[in-house]
XYZ file of C-alpha atoms in Angstrom:
404
model
C -130.141 -65.899 98.825
C -128.116 -62.677 98.794
C -128.903 -61.924 102.417
C -128.190 -65.521 103.441
C -124.804 -65.479 101.611
C -123.737 -62.206 103.170
C -124.710 -63.351 106.685
C -122.827 -66.626 106.229
C -119.731 -64.741 105.061
C -119.694 -62.448 108.066
C -120.263 -65.261 110.595
C -117.594 -67.449 108.973
C -115.145 -64.582 108.948
C -115.830 -63.937 112.606
C -115.089 -67.535 113.510
C -112.047 -67.720 111.232
C -110.735 -64.368 112.361
C -110.979 -65.282 116.028
C -109.158 -68.532 115.385
C -106.364 -66.732 113.535
C -106.055 -64.151 116.291
C -105.521 -66.909 118.836
C -102.802 -68.718 116.916
C -100.157 -66.202 117.930
C -100.650 -66.744 121.650
C -99.708 -69.407 124.152
C -102.656 -71.630 125.000
C -102.294 -70.726 128.663
C -102.748 -67.009 127.928
C -105.971 -65.308 126.957
C -105.646 -63.948 123.396
C -106.435 -60.289 122.707
C -109.425 -59.929 120.379
C -108.317 -59.207 116.842
C -109.483 -55.898 115.272
C -109.736 -57.743 111.940
C -112.060 -60.626 111.129
C -109.458 -62.132 108.774
C -106.785 -61.902 111.410
C -103.278 -60.366 111.266
C -102.023 -62.232 108.153
C -99.512 -64.087 110.338
C -98.332 -60.749 111.760
C -97.717 -59.122 108.403
C -100.546 -56.643 108.719
C -99.192 -55.237 112.001
C -95.643 -55.099 110.519
C -96.906 -53.138 107.516
C -98.811 -50.744 109.811
C -95.689 -50.200 111.896
C -93.815 -49.292 108.708
C -96.492 -46.808 107.684
C -98.969 -48.783 105.535
C -102.388 -49.434 107.091
C -105.031 -51.206 104.990
C -108.807 -50.993 105.585
C -111.389 -53.438 104.367
C -114.956 -53.047 105.597
C -118.532 -54.150 104.903
C -121.862 -52.768 106.051
C -125.298 -54.175 105.350
C -128.745 -52.869 106.263
C -131.981 -54.820 106.083
C -135.347 -53.111 106.505
C -138.886 -54.439 106.581
C -141.985 -52.245 107.022
C -144.768 -53.730 109.122
C -146.876 -50.644 108.475
C -146.921 -47.663 106.163
C -146.336 -47.395 102.467
C -148.307 -49.065 99.680
C -147.341 -52.615 100.665
C -145.306 -54.744 103.091
C -141.851 -55.290 101.726
C -138.201 -55.955 102.663
C -135.084 -54.453 101.161
C -131.324 -55.132 101.524
C -128.587 -52.618 100.856
C -124.858 -52.734 101.512
C -121.517 -51.050 101.109
C -117.984 -52.402 100.604
C -114.947 -50.286 101.537
C -111.324 -50.749 100.607
C -108.692 -48.242 101.595
C -105.124 -47.532 102.659
C -103.546 -44.923 104.947
C -99.924 -44.061 104.239
C -97.881 -42.601 107.097
C -95.618 -40.321 105.098
C -93.412 -39.579 108.100
C -92.443 -43.273 108.377
C -92.299 -43.838 104.650
C -90.740 -40.590 103.352
C -89.660 -38.626 106.428
C -92.393 -36.050 105.855
C -93.224 -34.937 109.366
C -96.789 -35.412 110.693
C -98.143 -36.177 107.222
C -100.386 -38.903 105.796
C -102.137 -39.818 102.561
C -105.543 -41.573 102.355
C -107.140 -43.415 99.442
C -110.514 -45.124 99.794
C -112.844 -46.804 97.322
C -116.451 -47.769 98.024
C -119.107 -49.851 96.335
C -122.831 -49.667 97.098
C -125.443 -52.190 95.993
C -128.969 -53.143 96.943
C -132.496 -51.820 97.177
C -134.188 -48.870 98.847
C -137.253 -49.729 100.968
C -138.523 -46.134 100.801
C -138.879 -46.454 97.050
C -139.855 -50.131 96.915
C -142.683 -49.837 99.483
C -143.550 -46.211 98.646
C -143.108 -45.097 102.258
C -143.038 -41.424 101.386
C -140.443 -40.439 104.013
C -138.046 -37.506 103.751
C -135.201 -39.565 105.167
C -133.958 -43.053 104.222
C -134.644 -45.942 106.599
C -131.438 -47.540 105.232
C -128.856 -44.803 105.371
C -126.281 -46.896 103.512
C -128.356 -46.723 100.377
C -128.005 -43.852 97.924
C -125.720 -41.785 95.681
C -125.722 -44.397 92.939
C -125.275 -48.151 93.293
C -121.793 -48.175 91.862
C -118.092 -48.226 92.723
C -116.390 -44.831 93.272
C -113.438 -42.987 94.682
C -114.453 -41.740 98.131
C -111.204 -40.406 99.560
C -107.988 -39.257 97.946
C -106.346 -36.652 100.152
C -103.142 -35.376 101.739
C -103.085 -34.295 105.399
C -100.270 -32.661 107.409
C -99.878 -30.863 110.756
C -97.492 -27.943 111.379
C -96.079 -26.049 114.362
C -96.460 -28.995 116.748
C -100.083 -29.516 115.776
C -101.183 -25.821 115.877
C -102.081 -25.893 112.136
C -103.778 -28.793 110.474
C -104.123 -28.833 106.627
C -105.954 -31.213 104.387
C -106.395 -31.140 100.589
C -107.665 -33.500 97.913
C -110.833 -35.437 97.013
C -112.981 -35.730 100.152
C -116.454 -35.243 101.544
C -117.557 -32.111 103.462
C -118.999 -34.277 106.220
C -115.590 -35.759 107.020
C -114.564 -32.515 108.726
C -117.616 -30.269 109.074
C -120.634 -31.260 111.208
C -119.058 -34.729 111.414
C -121.095 -37.207 113.360
C -121.104 -41.028 113.812
C -123.476 -43.163 111.806
C -124.564 -45.793 114.315
C -128.264 -45.455 113.659
C -129.880 -46.859 110.512
C -132.414 -44.040 109.942
C -130.704 -41.150 108.121
C -132.282 -38.628 110.514
C -129.665 -39.651 113.080
C -126.716 -40.525 110.879
C -123.714 -38.571 109.661
C -123.188 -34.943 108.867
C -126.657 -33.306 109.092
C -126.318 -30.517 106.485
C -126.088 -33.176 103.769
C -129.336 -34.663 105.027
C -131.379 -31.637 104.073
C -129.453 -29.991 101.184
C -127.974 -33.072 99.603
C -128.341 -31.584 96.198
C -125.135 -29.546 96.811
C -123.597 -30.851 100.069
C -122.281 -34.330 99.263
C -121.700 -36.668 102.183
C -119.951 -40.038 102.038
C -119.462 -41.851 99.664
C -119.236 -38.841 97.325
C -115.929 -37.007 97.211
C -115.099 -33.608 95.665
C -111.956 -31.526 95.397
C -111.467 -29.320 98.376
C -109.192 -28.076 101.120
C -109.570 -27.486 104.843
C -107.462 -25.575 107.313
C -107.838 -26.073 111.069
C -106.243 -24.081 113.893
C -106.094 -26.088 117.118
C -106.381 -23.934 120.246
C -104.910 -25.538 123.356
C -107.352 -25.646 126.258
C -110.344 -24.787 124.039
C -110.709 -26.824 120.834
C -110.310 -25.603 117.246
C -111.443 -23.211 114.528
C -111.607 -24.390 110.892
C -112.732 -23.368 107.440
C -112.727 -24.988 103.994
C -113.408 -24.481 100.302
C -114.938 -27.250 98.124
C -115.565 -27.418 94.421
C -119.244 -27.730 93.543
C -120.178 -29.802 90.512
C -123.035 -32.295 90.040
C -120.670 -34.427 87.915
C -119.226 -35.786 91.224
C -122.589 -37.550 91.685
C -122.325 -39.396 88.367
C -120.719 -42.652 87.497
C -118.468 -41.399 84.674
C -114.818 -41.607 85.783
C -116.070 -42.335 89.281
C -112.927 -44.307 90.132
C -110.513 -41.538 89.119
C -109.428 -38.394 91.021
C -110.461 -36.168 88.129
C -111.433 -32.484 88.297
C -114.652 -32.080 86.355
C -115.243 -28.997 84.186
C -118.163 -26.581 84.368
C -118.289 -26.242 88.184
C -121.249 -24.263 89.481
C -119.406 -22.526 92.333
C -117.732 -23.105 95.642
C -118.969 -24.324 99.018
C -117.324 -22.467 101.946
C -118.014 -24.005 105.381
C -116.652 -22.810 108.723
C -116.798 -24.342 112.197
C -115.833 -23.647 115.789
C -115.343 -26.650 118.078
C -115.229 -26.467 121.886
C -113.852 -29.646 123.484
C -114.347 -29.284 127.244
C -114.038 -31.777 130.091
C -116.385 -31.647 133.043
C -115.478 -33.742 136.058
C -113.410 -36.028 133.844
C -116.212 -36.410 131.270
C -115.451 -35.187 127.771
C -117.690 -33.222 125.519
C -117.795 -31.830 121.936
C -119.674 -28.701 121.061
C -119.585 -27.684 117.365
C -121.179 -24.584 115.798
C -120.832 -23.980 112.083
C -122.339 -22.719 108.873
C -121.784 -22.615 105.168
C -122.162 -20.416 102.079
C -122.635 -21.674 98.555
C -121.643 -19.296 95.803
C -123.687 -21.080 93.137
C -126.811 -19.832 91.443
C -130.105 -21.430 92.422
C -133.798 -20.855 91.668
C -136.354 -19.836 94.188
C -138.306 -22.891 95.317
C -141.662 -21.150 94.666
C -141.398 -18.739 91.732
C -138.209 -20.022 90.133
C -136.459 -16.665 90.316
C -132.732 -17.218 89.882
C -130.339 -15.847 92.457
C -127.012 -16.450 94.120
C -126.182 -17.326 97.717
C -127.253 -20.549 99.460
C -126.454 -20.794 103.136
C -127.186 -22.531 106.421
C -125.981 -23.216 109.954
C -125.749 -26.162 112.317
C -124.858 -27.400 115.765
C -123.502 -30.821 116.823
C -123.367 -31.348 120.584
C -122.123 -34.440 122.349
C -121.543 -34.859 126.057
C -120.578 -37.857 128.176
C -122.860 -37.787 131.207
C -121.112 -40.713 132.816
C -118.514 -43.378 131.845
C -121.317 -45.271 130.100
C -123.938 -42.727 129.058
C -123.534 -40.145 126.160
C -126.091 -37.524 125.073
C -126.145 -35.876 121.648
C -128.119 -33.064 119.997
C -127.845 -32.172 116.312
C -129.725 -29.394 114.509
C -129.384 -27.731 111.112
C -131.215 -25.016 109.150
C -130.923 -23.926 105.537
C -132.124 -20.822 103.658
C -135.838 -20.758 102.818
C -135.335 -19.235 99.338
C -133.718 -22.322 97.766
C -134.225 -25.233 100.204
C -137.279 -27.524 99.968
C -136.212 -29.193 103.192
C -134.968 -26.411 105.472
C -134.438 -27.870 108.943
C -133.688 -31.033 110.886
C -133.121 -31.766 114.581
C -132.174 -34.983 116.434
C -131.800 -35.769 120.114
C -130.489 -39.095 121.441
C -128.576 -41.087 124.004
C -126.178 -44.043 123.793
C -125.536 -46.321 126.778
C -122.619 -48.763 126.756
C -122.493 -51.873 128.978
C -126.143 -52.339 129.709
C -125.358 -55.889 130.809
C -122.272 -56.687 132.906
C -121.612 -59.810 130.810
C -121.553 -57.639 127.613
C -119.493 -54.556 128.600
C -118.808 -53.477 124.988
C -122.435 -53.718 123.754
C -124.494 -50.564 123.606
C -128.062 -49.387 123.200
C -129.098 -46.243 121.458
C -132.345 -44.231 121.429
C -133.052 -41.131 119.290
C -135.965 -38.931 118.274
C -135.897 -36.314 115.542
C -137.752 -34.228 112.980
C -137.213 -33.157 109.392
C -139.061 -30.015 108.299
C -140.300 -28.961 104.852
C -139.902 -25.266 104.019
C -143.168 -23.565 105.111
C -143.311 -21.746 101.778
C -143.490 -25.115 100.049
C -145.764 -26.916 102.479
C -148.247 -24.038 102.564
C -148.469 -24.172 98.777
C -148.981 -27.906 98.818
C -151.441 -27.789 101.713
C -149.597 -30.129 104.045
C -148.257 -29.766 107.604
C -144.631 -30.180 106.551
C -142.891 -31.922 109.468
C -141.800 -35.582 109.593
C -141.019 -37.138 112.981
C -138.770 -40.161 113.461
C -137.640 -42.343 116.346
C -135.207 -45.308 116.454
C -133.928 -47.644 119.113
C -131.140 -50.178 118.585
C -129.023 -52.697 120.415
C -125.455 -53.453 119.367
C -124.025 -56.927 119.865
C -120.234 -57.091 119.485
C -119.072 -60.721 119.416
C -115.576 -59.423 118.505
C -114.217 -55.864 118.146
C -114.299 -56.345 114.360
C -117.992 -57.212 114.101
C -121.167 -55.315 115.039
C -124.684 -56.704 114.703
C -127.293 -54.024 115.379
C -131.048 -54.834 115.310
C -133.219 -51.724 115.338
C -136.795 -50.522 115.454
C -137.818 -47.357 113.583
C -141.050 -45.384 113.724
C -141.879 -42.479 111.352
C -144.880 -40.279 112.131
C -146.377 -38.276 109.289
C -143.887 -39.430 106.610
C -142.968 -36.607 104.247
C -144.824 -34.147 106.527
C -148.109 -35.400 105.014
C -151.023 -36.728 107.069
C -152.175 -38.673 103.981
C -149.161 -40.985 104.315
C -149.586 -43.792 106.788
C -147.226 -43.935 109.738
C -144.250 -46.233 109.114
C -142.907 -48.901 111.449
C -139.675 -50.657 110.349
C -137.801 -53.661 111.619
C -134.119 -53.150 110.753
C -130.805 -54.895 111.027
C -127.470 -53.190 110.521
C -124.297 -55.244 110.398
C -120.750 -53.904 110.143
C -117.555 -55.880 109.730
C -113.906 -54.890 109.668
C -111.867 -57.353 107.682
């Protein structure tokens, strides 16, 4: 019933939103598609945005069913609600090139990896996790200086917003979001977790940028106590210090993004084998994206973490996205990705397993309006958890995103 209700809500909103978008146009003219399923509130939403107040309301759901693998056949549904506002402080207060962002999220649902005992390193429903609760996800101030040369951000935010940032179009976590958080999620907290931090970026004309940040580390950010408030929790364990260089070239009119970065965690952590305490957790990553044509984009993501403290110490993903496969559907796209997540050899040798999990996913995105995406997908996981004893997993998935 829950899945049926959510699906009915999205479809009804799409129909209603399209009708509202068309009301403002002459019948003889073709209406522009609305970016919001609930329409423009009789033009008020656009007027508010022009004055510096931009609301965001979103919903994402992910359904997964395993046709093989795990201890039984099962289906699970997980979702996320988002409500936020961006304040243009230059329009509102005259503060040049400045903005403030506040965002709240709520996650609910079930996790197929747990329910069906799939044994995978990575979720087959990336939207699940970090507590099925409502929390403050963004609460930050951002401003540019010297005509955009310097870019400063401070507040409650996630590391993956700015470092190793990557889209989350795929449903398998191997191919979604900032990859450091996929392997050392015990101290790098991706969306929807926020923590106090600051980031300074230097934009280099004709090249790209260089940036670094400092983030407070405290497992209390993962909890549900005061999750809706921008509090600073006591008893922090240390600081996370990431740095990144981004090269943004254009080849024959085709843009690219080449990011190389790393991090250092000042906290104390035990050795994964003998439990010896020590300081210094670190890692490095690359995120490469290149448009090969107007329709075809290639990406390569890879990340490694130190072998002393990391049970999962590496991940790599390679994929392509093609937009406009059919002339009648120019905004639809298809994606294909393959990847691997690797268990630290020191751990896998001790446990007597091979240690590498391999995943693949293919999806098709149907966009009936710019505000709605319906994305069926197929996932295959070979050697889940790096263990031959776990049966290979095949998942039928459906990811739906709506912008209200």
